[in-house]
PDB file of C-alpha atoms in Angstrom:
ATOM      1  CA  MET A  14     -23.732 -37.357  -0.329  1.00 48.00           C
ATOM      2  CA  SER A  15     -20.266 -38.513  -1.404  1.00 54.00           C
ATOM      3  CA  ALA A  16     -21.835 -41.221  -3.577  1.00 53.00           C
ATOM      4  CA  GLU A  17     -23.937 -38.602  -5.357  1.00 56.00           C
ATOM      5  CA  LEU A  18     -20.891 -36.406  -5.905  1.00 55.00           C
ATOM      6  CA  ASN A  19     -19.048 -39.295  -7.530  1.00 58.00           C
ATOM      7  CA  LYS A  20     -21.798 -39.473 -10.134  1.00 61.00           C
ATOM      8  CA  LEU A  21     -21.333 -35.838 -11.121  1.00 67.00           C
ATOM      9  CA  SER A  22     -19.303 -34.613 -14.033  1.00 70.00           C
ATOM     10  CA  GLU A  23     -15.640 -33.782 -13.534  1.00 73.00           C
ATOM     11  CA  GLU A  24     -16.400 -30.056 -13.654  1.00 71.00           C
ATOM     12  CA  ALA A  25     -19.152 -30.349 -11.026  1.00 74.00           C
ATOM     13  CA  GLN A  26     -16.890 -32.404  -8.757  1.00 73.00           C
ATOM     14  CA  SER A  27     -14.203 -29.736  -9.117  1.00 75.00           C
ATOM     15  CA  LEU A  28     -16.709 -27.027  -8.113  1.00 74.00           C
ATOM     16  CA  SER A  29     -17.790 -29.030  -5.068  1.00 74.00           C
ATOM     17  CA  ARG A  30     -14.278 -28.693  -3.607  1.00 74.00           C
ATOM     18  CA  ILE A  31     -14.454 -24.887  -3.680  1.00 74.00           C
ATOM     19  CA  PRO A  32     -15.657 -23.303  -0.384  1.00 72.00           C
ATOM     20  CA  LEU A  33     -17.877 -20.784  -2.217  1.00 69.00           C
ATOM     21  CA  PHE A  34     -19.993 -23.613  -3.666  1.00 73.00           C
ATOM     22  CA  LYS A  35     -19.856 -26.017  -0.730  1.00 71.00           C
ATOM     23  CA  ARG A  36     -23.552 -25.501   0.192  1.00 69.00           C
ATOM     24  CA  LEU A  37     -24.875 -26.480  -3.247  1.00 73.00           C
ATOM     25  CA  GLU A  38     -26.758 -29.692  -3.853  1.00 76.00           C
ATOM     26  CA  PRO A  39     -25.423 -32.120  -6.463  1.00 75.00           C
ATOM     27  CA  HIS A  40     -28.020 -31.130  -9.084  1.00 75.00           C
ATOM     28  CA  GLU A  41     -27.218 -27.435  -8.447  1.00 75.00           C
ATOM     29  CA  LEU A  42     -23.511 -28.122  -8.929  1.00 75.00           C
ATOM     30  CA  GLU A  43     -24.261 -29.844 -12.196  1.00 77.00           C
ATOM     31  CA  HIS A  44     -26.374 -26.915 -13.337  1.00 76.00           C
ATOM     32  CA  LEU A  45     -23.678 -24.422 -12.331  1.00 76.00           C
ATOM     33  CA  ALA A  46     -20.996 -26.420 -14.130  1.00 78.00           C
ATOM     34  CA  GLU A  47     -22.798 -25.714 -17.403  1.00 79.00           C
ATOM     35  CA  ASP A  48     -22.184 -21.965 -16.952  1.00 78.00           C
ATOM     36  CA  VAL A  49     -18.552 -22.220 -15.833  1.00 83.00           C
ATOM     37  CA  ALA A  50     -15.679 -21.903 -18.286  1.00 84.00           C
ATOM     38  CA  GLN A  51     -12.190 -23.337 -17.737  1.00 86.00           C
ATOM     39  CA  VAL A  52      -9.233 -21.020 -18.336  1.00 89.00           C
ATOM     40  CA  ASN A  53      -5.501 -21.527 -17.899  1.00 92.00           C
ATOM     41  CA  TYR A  54      -2.711 -18.987 -17.453  1.00 92.00           C
ATOM     42  CA  HIS A  55       1.044 -19.432 -17.453  1.00 91.00           C
ATOM     43  CA  ALA A  56       3.310 -18.023 -14.741  1.00 89.00           C
ATOM     44  CA  GLY A  57       3.608 -14.241 -15.072  1.00 89.00           C
ATOM     45  CA  GLU A  58       0.701 -13.964 -17.491  1.00 91.00           C
ATOM     46  CA  THR A  59      -1.825 -11.169 -16.885  1.00 91.00           C
ATOM     47  CA  ILE A  60      -5.394 -12.321 -16.229  1.00 91.00           C
ATOM     48  CA  PHE A  61      -6.866  -8.810 -16.428  1.00 90.00           C
ATOM     49  CA  ASN A  62      -5.669  -5.249 -15.976  1.00 89.00           C
ATOM     50  CA  GLU A  63      -6.974  -2.419 -13.854  1.00 85.00           C
ATOM     51  CA  HIS A  64      -9.795  -0.478 -15.560  1.00 84.00           C
ATOM     52  CA  ASP A  65     -10.687  -3.437 -17.789  1.00 85.00           C
ATOM     53  CA  LEU A  66     -14.382  -4.186 -18.120  1.00 83.00           C
ATOM     54  CA  GLY A  67     -15.502  -6.762 -15.548  1.00 79.00           C
ATOM     55  CA  ASP A  68     -16.810  -9.704 -17.536  1.00 80.00           C
ATOM     56  CA  GLY A  69     -16.777 -12.481 -14.964  1.00 83.00           C
ATOM     57  CA  LEU A  70     -15.815 -13.935 -11.596  1.00 84.00           C
ATOM     58  CA  TYR A  71     -12.724 -16.122 -11.283  1.00 88.00           C
ATOM     59  CA  VAL A  72     -12.180 -18.971  -8.833  1.00 85.00           C
ATOM     60  CA  VAL A  73      -8.716 -20.472  -8.345  1.00 89.00           C
ATOM     61  CA  GLU A  74      -8.660 -24.226  -8.911  1.00 87.00           C
ATOM     62  CA  THR A  75      -4.889 -24.728  -8.915  1.00 88.00           C
ATOM     63  CA  GLY A  76      -1.972 -22.328  -8.804  1.00 91.00           C
ATOM     64  CA  SER A  77      -1.713 -18.863  -7.303  1.00 91.00           C
ATOM     65  CA  VAL A  78      -2.820 -15.362  -8.344  1.00 92.00           C
ATOM     66  CA  ARG A  79      -1.458 -11.965  -7.308  1.00 90.00           C
ATOM     67  CA  ILE A  80      -3.839  -9.006  -7.026  1.00 88.00           C
ATOM     68  CA  TRP A  81      -2.029  -5.677  -7.340  1.00 86.00           C
ATOM     69  CA  VAL A  82      -2.399  -1.987  -8.143  1.00 83.00           C
ATOM     70  CA  MET A  83      -0.036   0.768  -9.284  1.00 78.00           C
ATOM     71  CA  ASP A  84       0.669   3.490  -6.729  1.00 68.00           C
ATOM     72  CA  ASP A  85       1.514   7.165  -7.299  1.00 62.00           C
ATOM     73  CA  ASP A  86       5.220   6.335  -7.688  1.00 59.00           C
ATOM     74  CA  VAL A  87       4.410   3.855 -10.492  1.00 63.00           C
ATOM     75  CA  ASN A  88       5.335   0.951  -8.237  1.00 66.00           C
ATOM     76  CA  GLU A  89       3.343  -2.269  -8.036  1.00 75.00           C
ATOM     77  CA  VAL A  90       1.619  -2.716  -4.669  1.00 75.00           C
ATOM     78  CA  THR A  91       0.469  -6.270  -3.933  1.00 79.00           C
ATOM     79  CA  LEU A  92      -2.960  -6.342  -2.289  1.00 79.00           C
ATOM     80  CA  ALA A  93      -3.347 -10.113  -1.945  1.00 80.00           C
ATOM     81  CA  GLU A  94      -1.997 -13.459  -3.091  1.00 85.00           C
ATOM     82  CA  LEU A  95      -4.813 -15.920  -3.706  1.00 88.00           C
ATOM     83  CA  LYS A  96      -4.570 -19.683  -3.297  1.00 88.00           C
ATOM     84  CA  PRO A  97      -6.770 -22.541  -4.543  1.00 87.00           C
ATOM     85  CA  GLY A  98     -10.372 -22.046  -3.406  1.00 81.00           C
ATOM     86  CA  ASP A  99     -10.174 -18.244  -3.390  1.00 83.00           C
ATOM     87  CA  PHE A 100     -12.189 -16.108  -5.789  1.00 82.00           C
ATOM     88  CA  PHE A 101     -11.561 -12.661  -7.248  1.00 86.00           C
ATOM     89  CA  GLY A 102     -13.040 -10.149  -9.680  1.00 83.00           C
ATOM     90  CA  GLU A 103     -16.360  -9.954  -7.825  1.00 78.00           C
ATOM     91  CA  LEU A 104     -16.541  -6.146  -7.469  1.00 77.00           C
ATOM     92  CA  ALA A 105     -16.593  -5.396 -11.188  1.00 72.00           C
ATOM     93  CA  VAL A 106     -19.127  -8.181 -11.677  1.00 72.00           C
ATOM     94  CA  LEU A 107     -21.479  -6.862  -9.018  1.00 73.00           C
ATOM     95  CA  ASP A 108     -21.494  -3.201 -10.089  1.00 73.00           C
ATOM     96  CA  ARG A 109     -20.853  -3.812 -13.805  1.00 74.00           C
ATOM     97  CA  GLY A 110     -17.946  -1.377 -13.614  1.00 77.00           C
ATOM     98  CA  GLU A 111     -14.241  -1.454 -14.336  1.00 81.00           C
ATOM     99  CA  ARG A 112     -11.670  -3.648 -12.637  1.00 84.00           C
ATOM    100  CA  SER A 113     -10.343  -1.969  -9.496  1.00 80.00           C
ATOM    101  CA  SER A 114      -7.017  -3.833  -9.637  1.00 85.00           C
ATOM    102  CA  SER A 115      -4.899  -6.073 -11.840  1.00 89.00           C
ATOM    103  CA  ALA A 116      -4.472  -9.832 -11.557  1.00 91.00           C
ATOM    104  CA  THR A 117      -1.408 -11.844 -12.563  1.00 92.00           C
ATOM    105  CA  ALA A 118      -0.715 -15.561 -12.351  1.00 92.00           C
ATOM    106  CA  ILE A 119       2.237 -16.233 -10.044  1.00 90.00           C
ATOM    107  CA  VAL A 120       2.632 -19.826 -11.268  1.00 90.00           C
ATOM    108  CA  ASP A 121       0.815 -21.877 -13.879  1.00 91.00           C
ATOM    109  CA  THR A 122      -2.804 -21.456 -12.815  1.00 92.00           C
ATOM    110  CA  HIS A 123      -6.113 -23.120 -13.641  1.00 90.00           C
ATOM    111  CA  LEU A 124      -9.243 -21.019 -13.065  1.00 90.00           C
ATOM    112  CA  HIS A 125     -13.006 -21.357 -13.193  1.00 86.00           C
ATOM    113  CA  LYS A 126     -14.664 -18.382 -14.862  1.00 86.00           C
ATOM    114  CA  LEU A 127     -18.315 -17.533 -14.191  1.00 82.00           C
ATOM    115  CA  SER A 128     -19.919 -14.833 -16.326  1.00 82.00           C
ATOM    116  CA  SER A 129     -21.462 -11.734 -14.744  1.00 77.00           C
ATOM    117  CA  ASP A 130     -25.056 -12.751 -15.458  1.00 79.00           C
ATOM    118  CA  ALA A 131     -24.522 -16.303 -14.249  1.00 78.00           C
ATOM    119  CA  PHE A 132     -22.815 -15.111 -11.049  1.00 76.00           C
ATOM    120  CA  GLN A 133     -25.563 -12.634 -10.193  1.00 76.00           C
ATOM    121  CA  GLN A 134     -28.210 -15.268 -10.830  1.00 79.00           C
ATOM    122  CA  PHE A 135     -26.264 -17.666  -8.633  1.00 76.00           C
ATOM    123  CA  LEU A 136     -26.252 -15.143  -5.757  1.00 75.00           C
ATOM    124  CA  ILE A 137     -29.980 -14.543  -6.129  1.00 79.00           C
ATOM    125  CA  GLU A 138     -30.728 -18.248  -5.951  1.00 77.00           C
ATOM    126  CA  HIS A 139     -28.294 -18.912  -3.068  1.00 74.00           C
ATOM    127  CA  PRO A 140     -28.380 -16.202  -0.375  1.00 75.00           C
ATOM    128  CA  ASP A 141     -25.961 -18.173   1.834  1.00 72.00           C
ATOM    129  CA  ALA A 142     -23.296 -17.911  -0.855  1.00 72.00           C
ATOM    130  CA  ALA A 143     -24.036 -14.196  -1.190  1.00 72.00           C
ATOM    131  CA  ILE A 144     -23.290 -13.770   2.523  1.00 76.00           C
ATOM    132  CA  ASP A 145     -19.975 -15.594   2.048  1.00 71.00           C
ATOM    133  CA  VAL A 146     -19.103 -13.240  -0.810  1.00 73.00           C
ATOM    134  CA  ILE A 147     -19.971 -10.172   1.277  1.00 76.00           C
ATOM    135  CA  CYS A 148     -17.848 -11.432   4.183  1.00 76.00           C
ATOM    136  CA  GLU A 149     -14.915 -12.046   1.867  1.00 71.00           C
ATOM    137  CA  ILE A 150     -15.239  -8.574   0.341  1.00 72.00           C
ATOM    138  CA  ALA A 151     -15.354  -7.015   3.826  1.00 73.00           C
ATOM    139  CA  GLN A 152     -12.216  -8.906   4.875  1.00 74.00           C
ATOM    140  CA  ARG A 153     -10.333  -7.755   1.791  1.00 69.00           C
ATOM    141  CA  MET A 154     -11.425  -4.159   2.387  1.00 70.00           C
ATOM    142  CA  ARG A 155     -10.012  -4.365   5.898  1.00 71.00           C
ATOM    143  CA  GLN A 156      -6.708  -5.670   4.538  1.00 68.00           C
ATOM    144  CA  THR A 157      -6.610  -2.928   1.899  1.00 65.00           C
ATOM    145  CA  ASN A 158      -7.377  -0.221   4.459  1.00 62.00           C
ATOM    146  CA  LEU A 159      -4.624  -1.566   6.716  1.00 62.00           C
ATOM    147  CA  LEU A 160      -2.195  -1.596   3.794  1.00 60.00           C
ATOM    148  CA  VAL A 161      -3.076   1.972   2.808  1.00 59.00           C
ATOM    149  CA  SER A 162      -2.796   3.098   6.421  1.00 56.00           C
ATOM    150  CA  LYS A 163       0.659   1.561   6.765  1.00 56.00           C
ATOM    151  CA  ARG A 164       1.835   3.104   3.520  1.00 55.00           C
ATOM    152  CA  ALA A 165       0.421   6.530   4.346  1.00 50.00           C
ATOM    153  CA  ALA A 166       1.417   6.782   8.006  1.00 52.00           C
ATOM    154  CA  ARG A 167       5.006   5.779   8.613  1.00 58.00           C
ATOM    155  CA  ASN A 168       7.654   6.817  11.074  1.00 63.00           C
ATOM    156  CA  ILE A 169      10.456   7.837   8.734  1.00 64.00           C
ATOM    157  CA  ASN A 170      13.049   8.095  11.510  1.00 68.00           C
ATOM    158  CA  VAL A 171      12.352   4.553  12.687  1.00 67.00           C
ATOM    159  CA  GLU A 172      12.446   3.158   9.145  1.00 67.00           C
ATOM    160  CA  MET A 173      15.724   4.882   8.331  1.00 71.00           C
ATOM    161  CA  GLU A 174      17.244   3.692  11.607  1.00 72.00           C
ATOM    162  CA  GLU A 175      16.209   0.101  10.943  1.00 71.00           C
ATOM    163  CA  LYS A 176      17.633   0.112   7.403  1.00 73.00           C
ATOM    164  CA  SER A 177      20.878   1.959   8.199  1.00 76.00           C
ATOM    165  CA  THR A 178      24.161   0.063   8.096  1.00 81.00           C
ATOM    166  CA  ILE A 179      27.003   0.277  10.619  1.00 84.00           C
ATOM    167  CA  GLY A 180      28.971   2.555   8.280  1.00 80.00           C
ATOM    168  CA  GLN A 181      26.022   4.907   7.884  1.00 79.00           C
ATOM    169  CA  ARG A 182      25.534   5.094  11.641  1.00 82.00           C
ATOM    170  CA  ILE A 183      29.225   5.901  12.120  1.00 83.00           C
ATOM    171  CA  ALA A 184      28.941   8.605   9.445  1.00 80.00           C
ATOM    172  CA  ASP A 185      25.988  10.141  11.265  1.00 81.00           C
ATOM    173  CA  LYS A 186      27.914  10.150  14.561  1.00 83.00           C
ATOM    174  CA  VAL A 187      31.004  11.690  12.951  1.00 80.00           C
ATOM    175  CA  ALA A 188      28.950  14.372  11.190  1.00 81.00           C
ATOM    176  CA  SER A 189      27.044  15.117  14.388  1.00 82.00           C
ATOM    177  CA  PHE A 190      30.237  15.416  16.445  1.00 82.00           C
ATOM    178  CA  GLY A 191      32.101  17.333  13.717  1.00 79.00           C
ATOM    179  CA  GLY A 192      29.408  20.003  13.630  1.00 78.00           C
ATOM    180  CA  SER A 193      29.379  20.672  17.366  1.00 84.00           C
ATOM    181  CA  TRP A 194      31.086  23.255  19.565  1.00 87.00           C
ATOM    182  CA  THR A 195      32.676  20.406  21.489  1.00 89.00           C
ATOM    183  CA  PHE A 196      34.627  19.354  18.397  1.00 86.00           C
ATOM    184  CA  ILE A 197      35.636  22.945  17.622  1.00 87.00           C
ATOM    185  CA  ILE A 198      36.939  23.579  21.163  1.00 91.00           C
ATOM    186  CA  ILE A 199      38.812  20.256  21.305  1.00 90.00           C
ATOM    187  CA  TYR A 200      40.338  20.833  17.849  1.00 86.00           C
ATOM    188  CA  LEU A 201      41.431  24.413  18.622  1.00 90.00           C
ATOM    189  CA  SER A 202      42.934  23.277  21.928  1.00 92.00           C
ATOM    190  CA  PHE A 203      44.868  20.555  20.109  1.00 90.00           C
ATOM    191  CA  LEU A 204      46.193  22.989  17.469  1.00 88.00           C
ATOM    192  CA  VAL A 205      47.266  25.598  20.029  1.00 88.00           C
ATOM    193  CA  GLY A 206      48.868  22.918  22.203  1.00 88.00           C
ATOM    194  CA  TRP A 207      50.710  21.372  19.251  1.00 86.00           C
ATOM    195  CA  MET A 208      52.151  24.719  18.088  1.00 84.00           C
ATOM    196  CA  ALA A 209      53.011  25.876  21.601  1.00 82.00           C
ATOM    197  CA  PHE A 210      54.713  22.583  22.447  1.00 80.00           C
ATOM    198  CA  ASN A 211      56.880  22.646  19.285  1.00 77.00           C
ATOM    199  CA  THR A 212      57.585  26.392  19.344  1.00 76.00           C
ATOM    200  CA  PHE A 213      58.344  27.092  22.982  1.00 73.00           C
ATOM    201  CA  VAL A 214      58.619  23.982  25.114  1.00 69.00           C
ATOM    202  CA  LEU A 215      60.855  21.772  22.985  1.00 67.00           C
ATOM    203  CA  ILE A 216      63.119  24.656  21.861  1.00 64.00           C
ATOM    204  CA  HIS A 217      63.897  25.978  25.335  1.00 64.00           C
ATOM    205  CA  TYR A 218      64.007  22.715  27.213  1.00 62.00           C
ATOM    206  CA  GLY A 219      65.422  20.379  24.603  1.00 57.00           C
ATOM    207  CA  HIS A 220      69.031  19.571  23.767  1.00 55.00           C
ATOM    208  CA  GLY A 221      70.992  20.905  20.808  1.00 51.00           C
ATOM    209  CA  GLU A 222      71.067  24.196  18.877  1.00 58.00           C
ATOM    210  CA  THR A 223      67.455  24.036  17.826  1.00 53.00           C
ATOM    211  CA  GLY A 224      66.276  22.195  20.865  1.00 54.00           C
ATOM    212  CA  ALA A 225      64.254  19.014  20.402  1.00 60.00           C
ATOM    213  CA  GLU A 226      61.537  20.240  18.034  1.00 64.00           C
ATOM    214  CA  PHE A 227      59.321  17.429  16.843  1.00 72.00           C
ATOM    215  CA  ASP A 228      57.454  19.470  14.189  1.00 76.00           C
ATOM    216  CA  PRO A 229      59.156  22.888  13.819  1.00 75.00           C
ATOM    217  CA  TYR A 230      57.601  25.886  12.145  1.00 75.00           C
ATOM    218  CA  PRO A 231      55.853  25.938   9.620  1.00 80.00           C
ATOM    219  CA  TYR A 232      54.452  22.738  11.156  1.00 82.00           C
ATOM    220  CA  ILE A 233      54.514  20.519   8.068  1.00 85.00           C
ATOM    221  CA  LEU A 234      53.391  17.423   9.970  1.00 86.00           C
ATOM    222  CA  LEU A 235      50.491  19.353  11.465  1.00 85.00           C
ATOM    223  CA  ASN A 236      49.432  20.567   8.017  1.00 87.00           C
ATOM    224  CA  LEU A 237      49.559  17.003   6.743  1.00 89.00           C
ATOM    225  CA  MET A 238      47.362  15.837   9.589  1.00 87.00           C
ATOM    226  CA  LEU A 239      44.896  18.675   8.987  1.00 86.00           C
ATOM    227  CA  SER A 240      44.716  17.848   5.274  1.00 88.00           C
ATOM    228  CA  MET A 241      44.105  14.161   5.964  1.00 88.00           C
ATOM    229  CA  THR A 242      41.444  14.987   8.523  1.00 84.00           C
ATOM    230  CA  ALA A 243      39.649  17.297   6.097  1.00 83.00           C
ATOM    231  CA  ALA A 244      39.947  14.758   3.265  1.00 86.00           C
ATOM    232  CA  LEU A 245      38.396  12.005   5.379  1.00 84.00           C
ATOM    233  CA  GLN A 246      35.823  14.142   7.139  1.00 81.00           C
ATOM    234  CA  ALA A 247      34.380  15.673   3.946  1.00 83.00           C
ATOM    235  CA  PRO A 248      33.066  12.426   2.360  1.00 85.00           C
ATOM    236  CA  ILE A 249      31.826  11.176   5.733  1.00 82.00           C
ATOM    237  CA  ILE A 250      29.824  14.377   6.196  1.00 81.00           C
ATOM    238  CA  MET A 251      28.528  14.077   2.622  1.00 85.00           C
ATOM    239  CA  MET A 252      27.335  10.533   3.385  1.00 83.00           C
ATOM    240  CA  SER A 253      25.414  11.849   6.370  1.00 80.00           C
ATOM    241  CA  GLN A 254      23.985  14.703   4.307  1.00 82.00           C
ATOM    242  CA  ASN A 255      22.834  12.253   1.647  1.00 81.00           C
ATOM    243  CA  ARG A 256      21.017  10.257   4.320  1.00 79.00           C
ATOM    244  CA  ALA A 257      19.442  13.450   5.634  1.00 80.00           C
ATOM    245  CA  ALA A 258      18.313  14.348   2.102  1.00 81.00           C
ATOM    246  CA  GLU A 259      16.844  10.850   1.671  1.00 79.00           C
ATOM    247  CA  LYS A 260      15.019  11.216   4.974  1.00 78.00           C
ATOM    248  CA  ASP A 261      13.623  14.583   3.856  1.00 80.00           C
ATOM    249  CA  ARG A 262      12.487  13.068   0.561  1.00 79.00           C
ATOM    250  CA  LEU A 263      10.693  10.217   2.335  1.00 75.00           C
ATOM    251  CA  ALA A 264       9.089  12.657   4.755  1.00 76.00           C
ATOM    252  CA  ALA A 265       7.868  14.797   1.843  1.00 77.00           C
ATOM    253  CA  GLU A 266       6.527  11.678   0.124  1.00 74.00           C
ATOM    254  CA  GLN A 267       4.710  10.657   3.294  1.00 72.00           C
ATOM    255  CA  ASP A 268       3.195  14.131   3.640  1.00 75.00           C
ATOM    256  CA  PHE A 269       2.009  13.973   0.049  1.00 73.00           C
ATOM    257  CA  LYS A 270       0.367  10.583   0.526  1.00 70.00           C
ATOM    258  CA  VAL A 271      -1.294  11.625   3.765  1.00 71.00           C
ATOM    259  CA  ASN A 272      -2.587  14.789   2.102  1.00 75.00           C
ATOM    260  CA  LEU A 273      -3.766  12.799  -0.906  1.00 71.00           C
ATOM    261  CA  LYS A 274      -5.566  10.315   1.325  1.00 69.00           C
ATOM    262  CA  SER A 275      -7.222  13.175   3.228  1.00 73.00           C
ATOM    263  CA  GLU A 276      -8.235  14.822  -0.035  1.00 75.00           C
ATOM    264  CA  LEU A 277      -9.790  11.614  -1.341  1.00 69.00           C
ATOM    265  CA  MET A 278     -11.685  11.116   1.905  1.00 70.00           C
ATOM    266  CA  LEU A 279     -12.904  14.719   1.754  1.00 77.00           C
ATOM    267  CA  GLU A 280     -14.049  14.279  -1.841  1.00 75.00           C
ATOM    268  CA  GLU A 281     -15.907  11.128  -0.848  1.00 67.00           C
ATOM    269  CA  LEU A 282     -17.639  12.959   2.006  1.00 75.00           C
ATOM    270  CA  ILE A 283     -18.601  15.809  -0.330  1.00 82.00           C
ATOM    271  CA  ARG A 284     -19.955  13.334  -2.869  1.00 74.00           C
ATOM    272  CA  LYS A 285     -22.066  11.599  -0.243  1.00 72.00           C
ATOM    273  CA  GLN A 286     -23.313  14.959   1.043  1.00 81.00           C
ATOM    274  CA  ARG A 287     -24.341  15.956  -2.471  1.00 81.00           C
ATOM    275  CA  MET A 288     -26.189  12.681  -2.878  1.00 74.00           C
ATOM    276  CA  ARG A 289     -28.017  13.321   0.392  1.00 78.00           C
ATOM    277  CA  ASP A 290     -28.883  16.849  -0.750  1.00 79.00           C
ATOM    278  CA  VAL A 291     -30.336  15.515  -3.990  1.00 79.00           C
ATOM    279  CA  GLN A 292     -32.338  12.904  -2.094  1.00 76.00           C
ATOM    280  CA  MET A 293     -33.637  15.563   0.298  1.00 81.00           C
ATOM    281  CA  GLU A 294     -34.664  17.795  -2.607  1.00 81.00           C
ATOM    282  CA  ASP A 295     -36.506  14.906  -4.248  1.00 77.00           C
ATOM    283  CA  LEU A 296     -38.209  14.096  -0.962  1.00 77.00           C
ATOM    284  CA  ASN A 297     -39.221  17.736  -0.393  1.00 78.00           C
ATOM    285  CA  HIS A 298     -40.527  17.968  -3.936  1.00 78.00           C
ATOM    286  CA  THR A 299     -42.557  14.810  -3.446  1.00 77.00           C
ATOM    287  CA  LEU A 300     -44.000  16.091  -0.173  1.00 75.00           C
ATOM    288  CA  ALA A 301     -44.858  19.425  -1.800  1.00 78.00           C
ATOM    289  CA  MET A 302     -46.716  17.663  -4.608  1.00 78.00           C
ATOM    290  CA  LEU A 303     -48.897  15.611  -2.249  1.00 71.00           C
ATOM    291  CA  PRO A 304     -51.456  18.402  -1.436  1.00 73.00           C
ATOM    292  CA  GLN A 305     -51.806  19.237  -5.116  1.00 71.00           C
ATOM    293  CA  ALA A 306     -52.366  15.599  -5.933  1.00 66.00           C
ATOM    294  CA  ARG A 307     -55.098  15.374  -3.306  1.00 65.00           C
ATOM    295  CA  GLN A 308     -56.822  18.521  -4.602  1.00 68.00           C
ATOM    296  CA  THR A 309     -56.710  17.230  -8.154  1.00 68.00           C
ATOM    297  CA  LYS A 310     -58.178  13.926  -7.067  1.00 59.00           C
ATOM    298  CA  GLY A 311     -60.980  15.705  -5.132  1.00 58.00           C
ATOM    299  CA  PRO A 312     -62.970  14.517  -2.148  1.00 55.00           C
ATOM    300  CA  GLU A 313     -64.190  10.992  -2.179  1.00 51.00           C
ATOM    301  CA  GLN A 314     -67.847  10.652  -3.259  1.00 53.00           C
ATOM    302  CA  PRO A 315     -70.107   8.625  -0.966  1.00 52.00           C
ATOM    303  CA  ALA A 316     -71.496   5.446  -2.417  1.00 49.00           C
ATOM    304  CA  SER A 317     -74.954   5.951  -4.013  1.00 46.00           C
ATOM    305  CA  LYS A 318     -77.892   4.148  -2.523  1.00 47.00           C
ATOM    306  CA  GLU A 319     -80.224   2.362  -4.834  1.00 44.00           C
TER     307      GLU A 319
END
């Protein structure tokens, strides 16, 4: 077999190294090589865009290709990164529809391009390859479903906790403690104790005319401490509030995506139900026409005897 492959053209030998065409005989590889075009793309160059007309199947010879779509937030979501031997663009070729995603060359890439007609004829002539294509499509659908599920169903609290820094966690603790009755009681007790200690205790039990007041009325040092506490606590609480607002935004975004996914699934179910209704109506109409067709045809006449 290897000796026969060495006699093939360079294009046919290149196709023989691709898993999709591994079951082909040498003469079939040579015949297929006549229908395959060679295309090259530089790093970052777009191979095709979403919604483009599907004009052919691509097989990666060298390089790497990124398959991606644009989500609702206008962000690029990578569905797969294809290596040499992988193929892509088969969906639009099979149903003659638009491209369901975009493809971009990650590095300088060399591709084999098989036209839609040639690819469909190839699948008809080689059922084993068709099974490989179906298996590959099923695997990619599983990966896409998993990706959509992860993007639609997320635990926002866990994600925020994992991404939070030490400073953000301290801010959350300070804001949580500063907004509690425990903080209010402790702070009031400290203020009353400070004023009572400087107003009564140190004056009556200290030495000198004014006693031993540490911070006499109007408690300038205490006011300074209160001002510094308020000045530091305000931005820390704002940091925590910003994180809470970000968490609310992510939760609202998640709710929107879950609702959108549910809506799309519901629309798909309704579409399938309508298709079934149409099929049932056609079937009922056909069954209703059968008696009329038999009456029009009339009873069968016995064969005449000569």
